[in-house]
């Protein structure tokens, strides 16, 4: 038999794929629980739990219920939770509840850090859960999101969360200059160890719908969009400029959001900057996979783990994913 490959049979690529031990020895990327960040939705009140219809398996929880979830995360070795609040009272045009020291998020942060000091806690730096219009910032009479005025509120929010003891503040608002402003504010107030995970390349994606259902901002946003501050999905070079600016302003880590449709962005960012780089496997990615699993179209465990490995292969140091608990259980089994 004649083969076109002049290196065959001296080089047989399948030779190393034949046995489990050799496949393991040549594996280029490894996923561990250390790569996982678990996003959670927290409710006001006590003894409350609400399923998110568009995200099967995901629930909104009051603090007392969330503590049990946090305990599971600690037991499974997941390094960090990311908190997203469901604000049911106190929304206004000025997002004043975002920096209420006795508000939902600071209260939850204090409780989590007291109960689980070893668990990393991240909070979201954006105003959409707190505004009546569902935008990530303050708006003018035309509905345009104001950059500098929003940044002033984000500073107050960040300082409020830092005072409560948060480990990582994650500005996801996409305002210009907010990372430098936050870093200066943290340093001036003595919060020199408060880390900033900047959502540097956050795209105006159609994959966020279930998340907006979960935090209750979808109804407030209505038919409005976020195109005037989130990035155009067509752009890659712009993401590099955004990351470069955030790093120069003092970000410790950077995030690309969404994840799987933007693997090329993750790879380019990692190759360019070689800094801690994270990806968010967003609600729409999770929801479409879960729908396929529930219909029996895809193998749940295998596809879940393959999707997470894609982020590692693209260069992500960690993944914010709603699959975190399930993936950690699979990894524990080995």
Coordinates of C-alpha atoms in Angstrom, one line a residue:
X1 CA 0.0 0.0 0.0
X2 CA 1.4 3.4 -0.9
X3 CA 0.9 6.4 1.4
X4 CA 1.4 10.1 0.4
X5 CA 3.0 10.9 3.7
X6 CA 6.8 10.3 3.2
X7 CA 7.3 10.1 7.0
X8 CA 5.0 7.1 7.4
X9 CA 5.5 4.5 8.9
X10 CA 8.4 6.0 10.9
X11 CA 5.9 8.5 12.4
X12 CA 2.6 7.0 13.5
X13 CA 0.6 9.7 15.4
X14 CA -1.7 7.0 16.7
X15 CA 1.1 5.2 18.4
X16 CA 1.0 7.6 21.4
X17 CA -2.8 7.5 21.4
X18 CA -3.1 3.7 21.8
X19 CA -2.7 3.4 25.6
X20 CA -4.2 5.3 28.5
X21 CA -0.8 5.9 30.1
X22 CA 0.8 7.4 27.0
X23 CA -2.3 9.6 26.3
X24 CA -2.0 10.9 29.9
X25 CA 1.8 11.5 29.6
X26 CA 1.4 13.7 26.4
X27 CA -1.7 15.6 27.6
X28 CA -1.1 19.3 27.0
X29 CA -3.7 20.9 29.2
X30 CA -5.2 19.7 32.5
X31 CA -8.4 21.0 34.1
X32 CA -8.6 21.0 37.9
X33 CA -10.9 22.4 40.6
X34 CA -8.4 25.2 41.0
X35 CA -9.6 26.5 37.6
X36 CA -13.2 27.0 38.7
X37 CA -15.1 30.0 39.9
X38 CA -18.8 29.4 40.9
X39 CA -21.3 32.2 40.1
X40 CA -24.2 32.3 42.6
X41 CA -27.4 34.4 42.8
X42 CA -28.3 35.7 46.2
X43 CA -31.8 36.8 47.4
X44 CA -33.0 39.0 50.2
X45 CA -34.7 37.4 53.2
X46 CA -34.4 34.0 54.8
X47 CA -35.2 30.4 53.8
X48 CA -35.8 31.3 50.2
X49 CA -34.8 29.4 47.1
X50 CA -36.1 30.0 43.6
X51 CA -35.3 28.0 40.5
X52 CA -34.2 30.0 37.4
X53 CA -36.4 28.5 34.7
X54 CA -34.0 29.4 31.8
X55 CA -31.0 27.9 33.6
X56 CA -31.9 24.3 34.7
X57 CA -30.1 23.4 38.0
X58 CA -29.4 27.1 38.9
X59 CA -31.2 28.6 41.9
X60 CA -31.5 32.0 43.6
X61 CA -30.8 31.6 47.3
X62 CA -31.1 33.6 50.4
X63 CA -28.0 33.9 52.6
X64 CA -28.9 31.0 54.9
X65 CA -29.3 28.7 51.9
X66 CA -26.2 30.1 50.2
X67 CA -24.0 29.1 53.1
X68 CA -24.7 25.5 52.4
X69 CA -23.8 26.0 48.8
X70 CA -20.6 27.7 49.9
X71 CA -19.8 24.8 52.1
X72 CA -20.1 22.4 49.2
X73 CA -17.7 24.6 47.2
X74 CA -15.2 24.6 50.0
X75 CA -15.4 20.8 50.4
X76 CA -14.9 20.3 46.6
X77 CA -11.9 22.6 46.6
X78 CA -13.4 25.4 44.4
X79 CA -11.3 28.5 45.1
X80 CA -13.9 31.3 44.7
X81 CA -17.6 32.2 44.5
X82 CA -18.8 35.2 42.5
X83 CA -21.9 36.9 43.9
X84 CA -24.7 38.3 41.9
X85 CA -27.6 40.0 43.8
X86 CA -31.3 39.8 43.1
X87 CA -32.4 43.3 44.3
X88 CA -36.1 43.3 44.9
X89 CA -36.5 46.6 46.8
X90 CA -34.6 49.9 46.6
X91 CA -34.0 50.2 42.9
X92 CA -33.8 53.8 41.6
X93 CA -32.2 55.9 38.9
X94 CA -29.1 56.6 41.0
X95 CA -28.3 53.0 42.0
X96 CA -27.9 54.1 45.6
X97 CA -28.5 50.6 46.9
X98 CA -25.3 49.6 45.1
X99 CA -23.2 51.2 47.9
X100 CA -25.5 50.6 50.9
X101 CA -23.2 49.2 53.6
X102 CA -26.1 47.3 55.1
X103 CA -27.3 46.1 51.7
X104 CA -27.6 42.6 50.4
X105 CA -24.1 42.1 48.9
X106 CA -22.0 43.6 51.8
X107 CA -24.1 41.5 54.3
X108 CA -23.5 38.3 52.3
X109 CA -19.8 39.1 51.9
X110 CA -19.3 39.6 55.6
X111 CA -21.2 36.3 56.4
X112 CA -19.2 34.3 53.9
X113 CA -15.8 35.6 55.0
X114 CA -16.7 35.0 58.6
X115 CA -17.8 31.4 58.0
X116 CA -15.4 30.4 55.3
X117 CA -12.3 32.7 55.5
X118 CA -10.4 30.4 53.1
X119 CA -13.0 30.8 50.3
X120 CA -12.4 33.6 47.8
X121 CA -15.3 35.9 47.4
X122 CA -15.8 38.1 44.3
X123 CA -18.5 40.7 43.8
X124 CA -19.8 42.2 40.6
X125 CA -19.0 45.9 39.8
X126 CA -22.0 47.0 37.8
X127 CA -25.2 48.9 38.5
X128 CA -27.8 46.9 36.5
X129 CA -29.3 45.0 39.5
X130 CA -29.8 48.3 41.2
X131 CA -31.3 50.6 38.5
X132 CA -34.9 50.8 37.5
X133 CA -33.9 50.8 33.8
X134 CA -31.6 47.8 33.9
X135 CA -28.5 49.5 32.4
X136 CA -25.1 49.0 34.0
X137 CA -24.7 52.7 34.7
X138 CA -26.5 56.0 35.2
X139 CA -28.3 57.4 32.2
X140 CA -29.2 60.8 30.8
X141 CA -32.6 61.9 29.5
X142 CA -32.0 60.2 26.2
X143 CA -31.1 56.9 27.8
X144 CA -27.4 57.1 27.1
X145 CA -25.2 55.6 29.8
X146 CA -23.0 58.2 31.4
X147 CA -19.4 57.2 31.8
X148 CA -17.8 59.4 34.4
X149 CA -20.9 59.7 36.6
X150 CA -21.3 55.9 36.6
X151 CA -17.6 55.5 37.5
X152 CA -18.2 57.7 40.6
X153 CA -20.9 55.3 41.7
X154 CA -18.7 52.3 41.0
X155 CA -16.0 53.7 43.2
X156 CA -18.5 54.0 46.1
X157 CA -19.7 50.4 45.3
X158 CA -16.2 49.1 45.3
X159 CA -15.2 50.7 48.5
X160 CA -18.4 49.5 50.1
X161 CA -17.6 45.9 49.1
X162 CA -13.9 46.2 50.1
X163 CA -15.0 47.5 53.5
X164 CA -17.2 44.4 53.9
X165 CA -14.1 42.2 53.2
X166 CA -14.5 41.2 49.6
X167 CA -11.4 39.5 48.1
X168 CA -11.9 40.4 44.5
X169 CA -14.0 43.2 42.9
X170 CA -15.0 42.5 39.3
X171 CA -16.0 45.6 37.4
X172 CA -18.2 44.3 34.5
X173 CA -19.6 47.7 33.5
X174 CA -17.2 48.6 30.6
X175 CA -16.9 52.2 31.6
X176 CA -13.7 53.9 30.4
X177 CA -11.2 54.6 33.1
X178 CA -13.0 52.9 35.9
X179 CA -10.1 50.5 36.7
X180 CA -7.7 53.3 37.4
X181 CA -10.2 55.2 39.4
X182 CA -11.0 52.1 41.5
X183 CA -7.4 51.2 42.0
X184 CA -6.6 54.8 43.2
X185 CA -9.6 54.7 45.5
X186 CA -8.6 51.3 47.0
X187 CA -5.0 52.4 47.6
X188 CA -6.1 55.7 49.1
X189 CA -8.5 53.9 51.5
X190 CA -5.9 51.3 52.5
X191 CA -7.4 48.4 50.6
X192 CA -4.1 47.5 49.0
X193 CA -4.8 43.8 48.9
X194 CA -8.2 44.0 47.3
X195 CA -7.8 42.4 43.9
X196 CA -9.5 43.7 40.7
X197 CA -10.6 41.2 38.1
X198 CA -11.5 43.5 35.2
X199 CA -14.1 42.4 32.7
X200 CA -11.9 44.0 30.1
X201 CA -13.4 42.4 26.9
X202 CA -17.1 42.2 27.6
X203 CA -19.1 41.9 24.4
X204 CA -22.6 43.1 23.7
X205 CA -23.7 39.4 23.4
X206 CA -27.0 37.7 22.8
X207 CA -25.9 35.0 25.2
X208 CA -26.7 37.0 28.4
X209 CA -30.5 36.5 28.4
X210 CA -30.9 33.8 31.1
X211 CA -28.6 35.8 33.5
X212 CA -30.8 38.9 33.2
X213 CA -33.7 36.7 34.0
X214 CA -31.8 35.4 37.1
X215 CA -31.0 38.8 38.5
X216 CA -34.3 40.4 37.5
X217 CA -33.0 43.0 35.2
X218 CA -34.5 41.7 32.0
X219 CA -37.9 43.3 32.7
X220 CA -36.3 46.6 33.6
X221 CA -34.1 46.7 30.4
X222 CA -37.1 45.9 28.2
X223 CA -36.2 46.5 24.5
X224 CA -33.2 48.6 25.3
X225 CA -29.7 47.4 24.5
X226 CA -26.1 47.9 25.8
X227 CA -24.3 48.5 22.5
X228 CA -23.0 51.9 23.5
X229 CA -20.7 50.5 26.1
X230 CA -20.3 46.8 25.6
X231 CA -18.0 45.6 22.7
X232 CA -19.1 44.8 19.2
X233 CA -18.9 41.0 18.7
X234 CA -17.0 41.6 15.4
X235 CA -14.0 43.2 17.1
X236 CA -10.8 41.5 18.2
X237 CA -8.1 44.2 18.1
X238 CA -10.3 46.4 20.2
X239 CA -10.3 43.8 22.9
X240 CA -6.5 43.9 23.0
X241 CA -6.6 47.7 23.5
X242 CA -9.2 47.3 26.3
X243 CA -7.1 44.8 28.1
X244 CA -3.9 46.8 27.7
X245 CA -5.6 49.9 29.2
X246 CA -7.1 48.0 32.1
X247 CA -3.7 46.4 33.0
X248 CA -2.0 49.8 32.8
X249 CA -4.6 51.2 35.1
X250 CA -4.0 48.5 37.8
X251 CA -6.1 45.4 37.0
X252 CA -4.7 42.2 38.6
X253 CA -6.6 39.9 36.3
X254 CA -8.7 40.2 33.1
X255 CA -11.9 38.5 32.0
X256 CA -13.3 37.7 28.5
X257 CA -17.0 37.4 28.4
X258 CA -18.7 35.4 26.9
X259 CA -16.5 32.4 26.7
X260 CA -16.9 29.7 24.1
X261 CA -17.9 32.0 21.2
X262 CA -14.8 34.1 22.0
X263 CA -12.1 31.5 22.4
X264 CA -10.0 33.3 19.8
X265 CA -10.1 36.4 22.0
X266 CA -8.9 34.4 25.1
X267 CA -6.0 33.0 23.1
X268 CA -5.0 36.3 21.7
X269 CA -5.1 38.0 25.1
X270 CA -3.1 35.3 26.8
X271 CA -0.5 35.2 24.0
X272 CA -0.2 39.0 24.0
X273 CA 0.0 39.8 27.8
X274 CA 0.8 36.6 29.7
X275 CA -1.3 37.8 32.7
X276 CA -3.9 36.0 34.7
X277 CA -6.7 35.6 32.1
X278 CA -10.2 34.3 32.9
X279 CA -13.3 33.4 30.8
X280 CA -17.0 33.5 31.7
X281 CA -19.0 30.6 30.4
X282 CA -22.1 32.7 30.5
X283 CA -25.7 31.8 31.1
X284 CA -26.7 31.3 27.5
X285 CA -23.8 28.9 26.9
X286 CA -24.9 27.0 30.0
X287 CA -28.6 27.1 29.1
X288 CA -28.1 25.7 25.6
X289 CA -25.9 22.9 26.8
X290 CA -28.4 22.0 29.5
X291 CA -31.3 22.0 27.0
X292 CA -29.3 19.5 24.8
X293 CA -28.6 17.4 27.9
X294 CA -32.2 17.3 29.0
X295 CA -33.3 16.3 25.5
X296 CA -30.8 13.5 25.4
X297 CA -29.0 15.0 22.4
X298 CA -25.6 15.2 24.2
X299 CA -23.8 13.3 26.9
X300 CA -23.9 15.7 29.9
X301 CA -20.8 14.8 31.7
X302 CA -18.5 14.4 28.7
X303 CA -19.7 17.6 26.9
X304 CA -19.6 19.6 30.2
X305 CA -16.0 18.7 30.7
X306 CA -15.0 19.1 27.1
X307 CA -16.5 22.6 27.0
X308 CA -14.4 23.5 30.1
X309 CA -11.3 22.1 28.6
X310 CA -11.8 24.3 25.6
X311 CA -11.2 27.3 27.8
X312 CA -8.0 25.9 29.2
X313 CA -6.7 25.0 25.7
X314 CA -7.5 28.6 24.6
X315 CA -5.3 29.9 27.4
X316 CA -7.7 30.7 30.2
X317 CA -6.2 30.4 33.7
X318 CA -9.7 30.0 35.2
X319 CA -13.3 29.7 34.2
X320 CA -16.4 31.3 35.8
X321 CA -19.0 28.6 35.2
X322 CA -22.4 27.4 36.4
X323 CA -21.1 23.9 36.0
X324 CA -18.4 24.4 38.7
X325 CA -20.0 22.2 41.4
X326 CA -20.8 19.4 38.9
X327 CA -17.4 19.6 37.2
X328 CA -15.6 19.5 40.6
X329 CA -17.5 16.3 41.5
X330 CA -16.4 14.7 38.3
X331 CA -12.8 15.8 38.8
X332 CA -12.9 14.4 42.4
X333 CA -13.9 11.0 41.0
X334 CA -10.8 11.2 38.7

